[in-house]
mmCIF file of C-alpha atoms in Angstrom:
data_model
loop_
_atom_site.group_PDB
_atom_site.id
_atom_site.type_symbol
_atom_site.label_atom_id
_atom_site.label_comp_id
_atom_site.label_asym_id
_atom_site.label_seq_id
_atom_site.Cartn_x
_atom_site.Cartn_y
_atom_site.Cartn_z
ATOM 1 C CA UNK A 1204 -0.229 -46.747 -6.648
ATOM 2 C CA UNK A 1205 -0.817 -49.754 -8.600
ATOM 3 C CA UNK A 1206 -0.473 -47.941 -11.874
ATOM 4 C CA UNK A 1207 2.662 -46.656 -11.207
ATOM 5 C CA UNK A 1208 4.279 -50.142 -9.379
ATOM 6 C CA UNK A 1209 3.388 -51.780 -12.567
ATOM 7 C CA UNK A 1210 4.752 -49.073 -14.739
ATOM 8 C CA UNK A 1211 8.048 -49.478 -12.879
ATOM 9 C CA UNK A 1212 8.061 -52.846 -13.135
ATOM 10 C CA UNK A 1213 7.157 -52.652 -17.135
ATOM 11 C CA UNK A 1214 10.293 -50.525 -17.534
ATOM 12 C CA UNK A 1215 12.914 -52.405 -15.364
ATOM 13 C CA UNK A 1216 11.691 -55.904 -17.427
ATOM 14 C CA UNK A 1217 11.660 -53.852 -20.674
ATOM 15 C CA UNK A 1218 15.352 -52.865 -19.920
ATOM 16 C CA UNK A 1219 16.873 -56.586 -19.213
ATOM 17 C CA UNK A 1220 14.959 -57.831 -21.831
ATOM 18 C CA UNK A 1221 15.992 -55.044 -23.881
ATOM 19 C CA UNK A 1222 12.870 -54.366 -25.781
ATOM 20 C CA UNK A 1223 11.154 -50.746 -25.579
ATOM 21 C CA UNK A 1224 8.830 -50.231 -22.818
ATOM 22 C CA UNK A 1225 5.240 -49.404 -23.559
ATOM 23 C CA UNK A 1226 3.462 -47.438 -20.411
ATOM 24 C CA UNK A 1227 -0.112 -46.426 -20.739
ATOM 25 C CA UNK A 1228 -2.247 -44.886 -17.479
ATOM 26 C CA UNK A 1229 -4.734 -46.629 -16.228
ATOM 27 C CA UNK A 1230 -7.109 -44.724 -13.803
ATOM 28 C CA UNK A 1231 -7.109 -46.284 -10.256
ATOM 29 C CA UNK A 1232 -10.506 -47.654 -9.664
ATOM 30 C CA UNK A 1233 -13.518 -45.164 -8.469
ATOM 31 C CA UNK A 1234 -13.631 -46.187 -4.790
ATOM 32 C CA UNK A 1235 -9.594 -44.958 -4.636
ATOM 33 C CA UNK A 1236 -9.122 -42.293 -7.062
ATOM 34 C CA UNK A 1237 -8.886 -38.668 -5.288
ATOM 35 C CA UNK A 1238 -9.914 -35.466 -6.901
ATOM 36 C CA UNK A 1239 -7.950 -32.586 -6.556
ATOM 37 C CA UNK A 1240 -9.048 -29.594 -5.212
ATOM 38 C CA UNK A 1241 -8.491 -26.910 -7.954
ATOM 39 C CA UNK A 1242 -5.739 -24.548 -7.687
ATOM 40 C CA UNK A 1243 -6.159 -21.665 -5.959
ATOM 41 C CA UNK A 1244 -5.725 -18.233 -7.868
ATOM 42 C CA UNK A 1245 -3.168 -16.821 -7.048
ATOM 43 C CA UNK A 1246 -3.806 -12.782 -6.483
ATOM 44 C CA UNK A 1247 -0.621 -10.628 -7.582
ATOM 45 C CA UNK A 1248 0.757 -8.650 -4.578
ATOM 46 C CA UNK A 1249 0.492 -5.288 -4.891
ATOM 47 C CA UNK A 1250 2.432 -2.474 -3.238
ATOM 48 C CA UNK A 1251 0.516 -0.454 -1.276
ATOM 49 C CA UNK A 1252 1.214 3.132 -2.042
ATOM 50 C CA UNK A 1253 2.023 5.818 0.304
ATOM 51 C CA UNK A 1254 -0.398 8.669 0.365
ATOM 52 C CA UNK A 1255 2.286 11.183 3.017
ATOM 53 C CA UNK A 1256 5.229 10.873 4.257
ATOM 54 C CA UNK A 1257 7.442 11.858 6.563
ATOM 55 C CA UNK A 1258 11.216 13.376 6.409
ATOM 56 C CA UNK A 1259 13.540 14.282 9.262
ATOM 57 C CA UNK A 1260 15.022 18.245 8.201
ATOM 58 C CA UNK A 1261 18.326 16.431 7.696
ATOM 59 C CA UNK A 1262 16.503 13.743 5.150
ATOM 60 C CA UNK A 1263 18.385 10.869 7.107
ATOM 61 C CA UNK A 1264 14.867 9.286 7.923
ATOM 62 C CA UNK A 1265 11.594 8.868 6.012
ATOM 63 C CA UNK A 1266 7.999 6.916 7.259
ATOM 64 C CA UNK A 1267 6.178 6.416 4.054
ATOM 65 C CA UNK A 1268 2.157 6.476 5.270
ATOM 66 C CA UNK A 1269 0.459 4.311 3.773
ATOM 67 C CA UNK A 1270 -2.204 3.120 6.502
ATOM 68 C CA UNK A 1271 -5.241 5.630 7.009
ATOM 69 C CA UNK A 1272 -4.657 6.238 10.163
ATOM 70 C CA UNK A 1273 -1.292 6.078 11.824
ATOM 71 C CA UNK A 1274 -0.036 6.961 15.555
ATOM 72 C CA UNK A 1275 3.388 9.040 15.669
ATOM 73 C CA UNK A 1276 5.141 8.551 19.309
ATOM 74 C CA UNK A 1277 8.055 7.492 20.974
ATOM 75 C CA UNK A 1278 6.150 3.726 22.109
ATOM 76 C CA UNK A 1279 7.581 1.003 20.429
ATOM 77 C CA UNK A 1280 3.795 -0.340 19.289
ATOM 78 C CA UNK A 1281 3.508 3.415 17.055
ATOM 79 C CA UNK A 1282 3.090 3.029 13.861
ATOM 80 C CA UNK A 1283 6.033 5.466 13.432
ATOM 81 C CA UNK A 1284 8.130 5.680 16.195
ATOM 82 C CA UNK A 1285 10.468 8.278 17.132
ATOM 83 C CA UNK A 1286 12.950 7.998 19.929
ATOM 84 C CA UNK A 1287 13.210 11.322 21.472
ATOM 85 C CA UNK A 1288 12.682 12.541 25.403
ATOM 86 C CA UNK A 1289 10.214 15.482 23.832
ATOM 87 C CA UNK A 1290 7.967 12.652 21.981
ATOM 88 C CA UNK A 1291 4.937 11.334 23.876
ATOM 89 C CA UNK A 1292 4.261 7.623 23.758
ATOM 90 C CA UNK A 1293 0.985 8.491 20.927
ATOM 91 C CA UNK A 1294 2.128 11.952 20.814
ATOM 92 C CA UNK A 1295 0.300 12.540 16.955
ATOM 93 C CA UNK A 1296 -2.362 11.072 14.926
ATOM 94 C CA UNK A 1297 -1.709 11.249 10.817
ATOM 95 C CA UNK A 1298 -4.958 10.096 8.829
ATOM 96 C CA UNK A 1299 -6.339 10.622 5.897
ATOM 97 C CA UNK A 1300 -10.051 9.851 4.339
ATOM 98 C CA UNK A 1301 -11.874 10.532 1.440
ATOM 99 C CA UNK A 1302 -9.054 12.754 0.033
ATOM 100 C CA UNK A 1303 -8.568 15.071 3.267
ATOM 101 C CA UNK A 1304 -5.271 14.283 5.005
ATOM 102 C CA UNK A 1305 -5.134 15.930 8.580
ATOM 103 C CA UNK A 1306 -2.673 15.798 11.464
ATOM 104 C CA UNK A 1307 -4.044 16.132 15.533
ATOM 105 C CA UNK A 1308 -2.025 16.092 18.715
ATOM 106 C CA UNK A 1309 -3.433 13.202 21.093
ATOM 107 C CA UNK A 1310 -2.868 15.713 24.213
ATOM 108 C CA UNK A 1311 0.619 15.372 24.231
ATOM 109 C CA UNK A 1312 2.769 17.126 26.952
ATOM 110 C CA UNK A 1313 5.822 19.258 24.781
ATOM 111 C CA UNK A 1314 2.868 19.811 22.288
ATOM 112 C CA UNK A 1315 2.665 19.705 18.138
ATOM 113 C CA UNK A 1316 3.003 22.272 15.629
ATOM 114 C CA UNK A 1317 1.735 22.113 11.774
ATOM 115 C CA UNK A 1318 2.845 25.407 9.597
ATOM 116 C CA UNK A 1319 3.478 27.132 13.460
ATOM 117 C CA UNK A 1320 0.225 26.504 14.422
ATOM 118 C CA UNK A 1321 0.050 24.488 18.311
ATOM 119 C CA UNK A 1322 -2.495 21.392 17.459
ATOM 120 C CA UNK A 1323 -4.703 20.620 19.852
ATOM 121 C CA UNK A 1324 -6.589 17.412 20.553
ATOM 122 C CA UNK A 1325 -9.635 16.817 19.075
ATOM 123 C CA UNK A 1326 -9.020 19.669 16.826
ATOM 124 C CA UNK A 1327 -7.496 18.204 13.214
ATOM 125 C CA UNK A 1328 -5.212 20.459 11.557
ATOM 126 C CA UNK A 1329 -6.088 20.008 7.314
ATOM 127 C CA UNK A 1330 -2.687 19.394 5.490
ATOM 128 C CA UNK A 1331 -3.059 21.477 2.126
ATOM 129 C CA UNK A 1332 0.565 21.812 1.388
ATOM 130 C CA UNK A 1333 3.658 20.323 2.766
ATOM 131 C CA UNK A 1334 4.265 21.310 5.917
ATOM 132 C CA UNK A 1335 6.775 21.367 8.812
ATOM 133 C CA UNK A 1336 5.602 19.365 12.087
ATOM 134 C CA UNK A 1337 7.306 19.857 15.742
ATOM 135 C CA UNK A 1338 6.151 17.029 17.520
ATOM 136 C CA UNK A 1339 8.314 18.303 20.814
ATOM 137 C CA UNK A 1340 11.880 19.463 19.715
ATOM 138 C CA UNK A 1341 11.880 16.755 16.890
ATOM 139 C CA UNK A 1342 11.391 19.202 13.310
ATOM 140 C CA UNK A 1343 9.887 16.862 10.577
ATOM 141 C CA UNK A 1344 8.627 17.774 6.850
ATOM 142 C CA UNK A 1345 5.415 16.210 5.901
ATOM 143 C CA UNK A 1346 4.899 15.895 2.002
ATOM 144 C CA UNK A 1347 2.397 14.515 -0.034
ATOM 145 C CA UNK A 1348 2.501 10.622 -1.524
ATOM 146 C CA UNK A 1349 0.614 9.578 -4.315
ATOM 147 C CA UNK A 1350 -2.674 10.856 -4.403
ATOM 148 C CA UNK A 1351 -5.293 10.395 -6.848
ATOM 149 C CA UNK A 1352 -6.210 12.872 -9.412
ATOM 150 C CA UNK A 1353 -9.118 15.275 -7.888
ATOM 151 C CA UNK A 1354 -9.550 16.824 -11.152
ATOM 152 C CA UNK A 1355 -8.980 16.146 -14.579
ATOM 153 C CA UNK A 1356 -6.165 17.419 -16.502
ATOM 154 C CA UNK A 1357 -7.114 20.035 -19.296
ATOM 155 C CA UNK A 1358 -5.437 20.966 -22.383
ATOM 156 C CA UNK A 1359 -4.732 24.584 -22.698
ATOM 157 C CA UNK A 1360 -5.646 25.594 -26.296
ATOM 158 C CA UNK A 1361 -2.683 26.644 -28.247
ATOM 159 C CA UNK A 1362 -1.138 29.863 -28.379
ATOM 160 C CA UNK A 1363 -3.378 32.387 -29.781
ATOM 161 C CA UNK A 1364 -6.427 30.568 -30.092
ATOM 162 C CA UNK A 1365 -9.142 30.363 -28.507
ATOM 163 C CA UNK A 1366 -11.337 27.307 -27.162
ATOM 164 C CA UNK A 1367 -14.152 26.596 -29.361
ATOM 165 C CA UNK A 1368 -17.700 26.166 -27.534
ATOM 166 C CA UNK A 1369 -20.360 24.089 -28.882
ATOM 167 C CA UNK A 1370 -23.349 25.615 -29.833
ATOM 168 C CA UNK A 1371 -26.802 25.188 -27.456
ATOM 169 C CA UNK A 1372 -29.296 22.551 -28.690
ATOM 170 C CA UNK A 1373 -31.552 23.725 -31.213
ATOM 171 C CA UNK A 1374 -29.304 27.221 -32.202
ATOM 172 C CA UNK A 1375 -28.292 28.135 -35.586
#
């Protein structure tokens, strides 16, 4: 505080006198000086990326899923909520784990349907493929996010050729 009083004071007398002001730090002594704490690193924000989604058949709505688990229902507190007399509070559970995405009906009362197939609770229905879901009269498409590469890509070999194998160990 000092320091910068007197630099102040160095540069308003410099400027009546009207010779060139010289400032030069001077560190406050030990007992008052503070150390900053270091800057904290700031971590980039990444989007989080949607492994399903899901598309009313007219494609005026879309939930992107990116949570593992998510609640489909007509209670405001679902994770995707869907306003429609035929949609149970937590009518529908979405998840998906180690790769395996898989929808269950959480004993709703107008019922869910994957492919045509009536869900039952406890009983997870494996998503493959997109598929159509009824929760109650309300159609919706489920299709696939981003989802990590299971297997690598291969190269086909070019027209007319074959792939060349390497020889065992120890052949000829």
């Amino acid at each position: 505080m000092r320091t910068a009083l007197f630099g102040i004071l160095l540069i308003v007398t410099a400027a009546v006198v009207g010779q060139p002001a010289t400032v030069r730090a001077v560190p406050d002594s030990p007992s008052t000086s503070k150390v900053a704490a270091p800057p904290k690193e700031i971590q980039p924000v990444t989007p989080t990326k949607a492994w399903g989604r899901l598309v009313t058949v007219d494609g005026k709505q879309r939930w992107e899923l990116t949570k593992p688990v998510l609640i489909v229902g007509s209670d405001a507190n679902a994770d995707v909520v869907i306003s429609d007399k035929t949609v149970t509070a937590q009518h529908a559970k979405f998840s998906h784990a180690d790769g395996v995405i898989s929808i269950e009906d959480l004993g709703s009362k107008s019922g869910t349907l994957a492919a045509g197939t009536a869900l039952k609770r406890g009983k997870p229905f494996r998503v493959l493929q997109p598929v159509d879901v009824a929760l109650g009269a309300v159609l919706l498409r489920f299709e696939f996010g981003e989802r990590p590469a299971l297997i690598p890509p291969t190269q086909a070999p070019p027209k007319g050729k074959k792939p060349q194998s390497k020889p065992a160990k120890g052949a000829k």
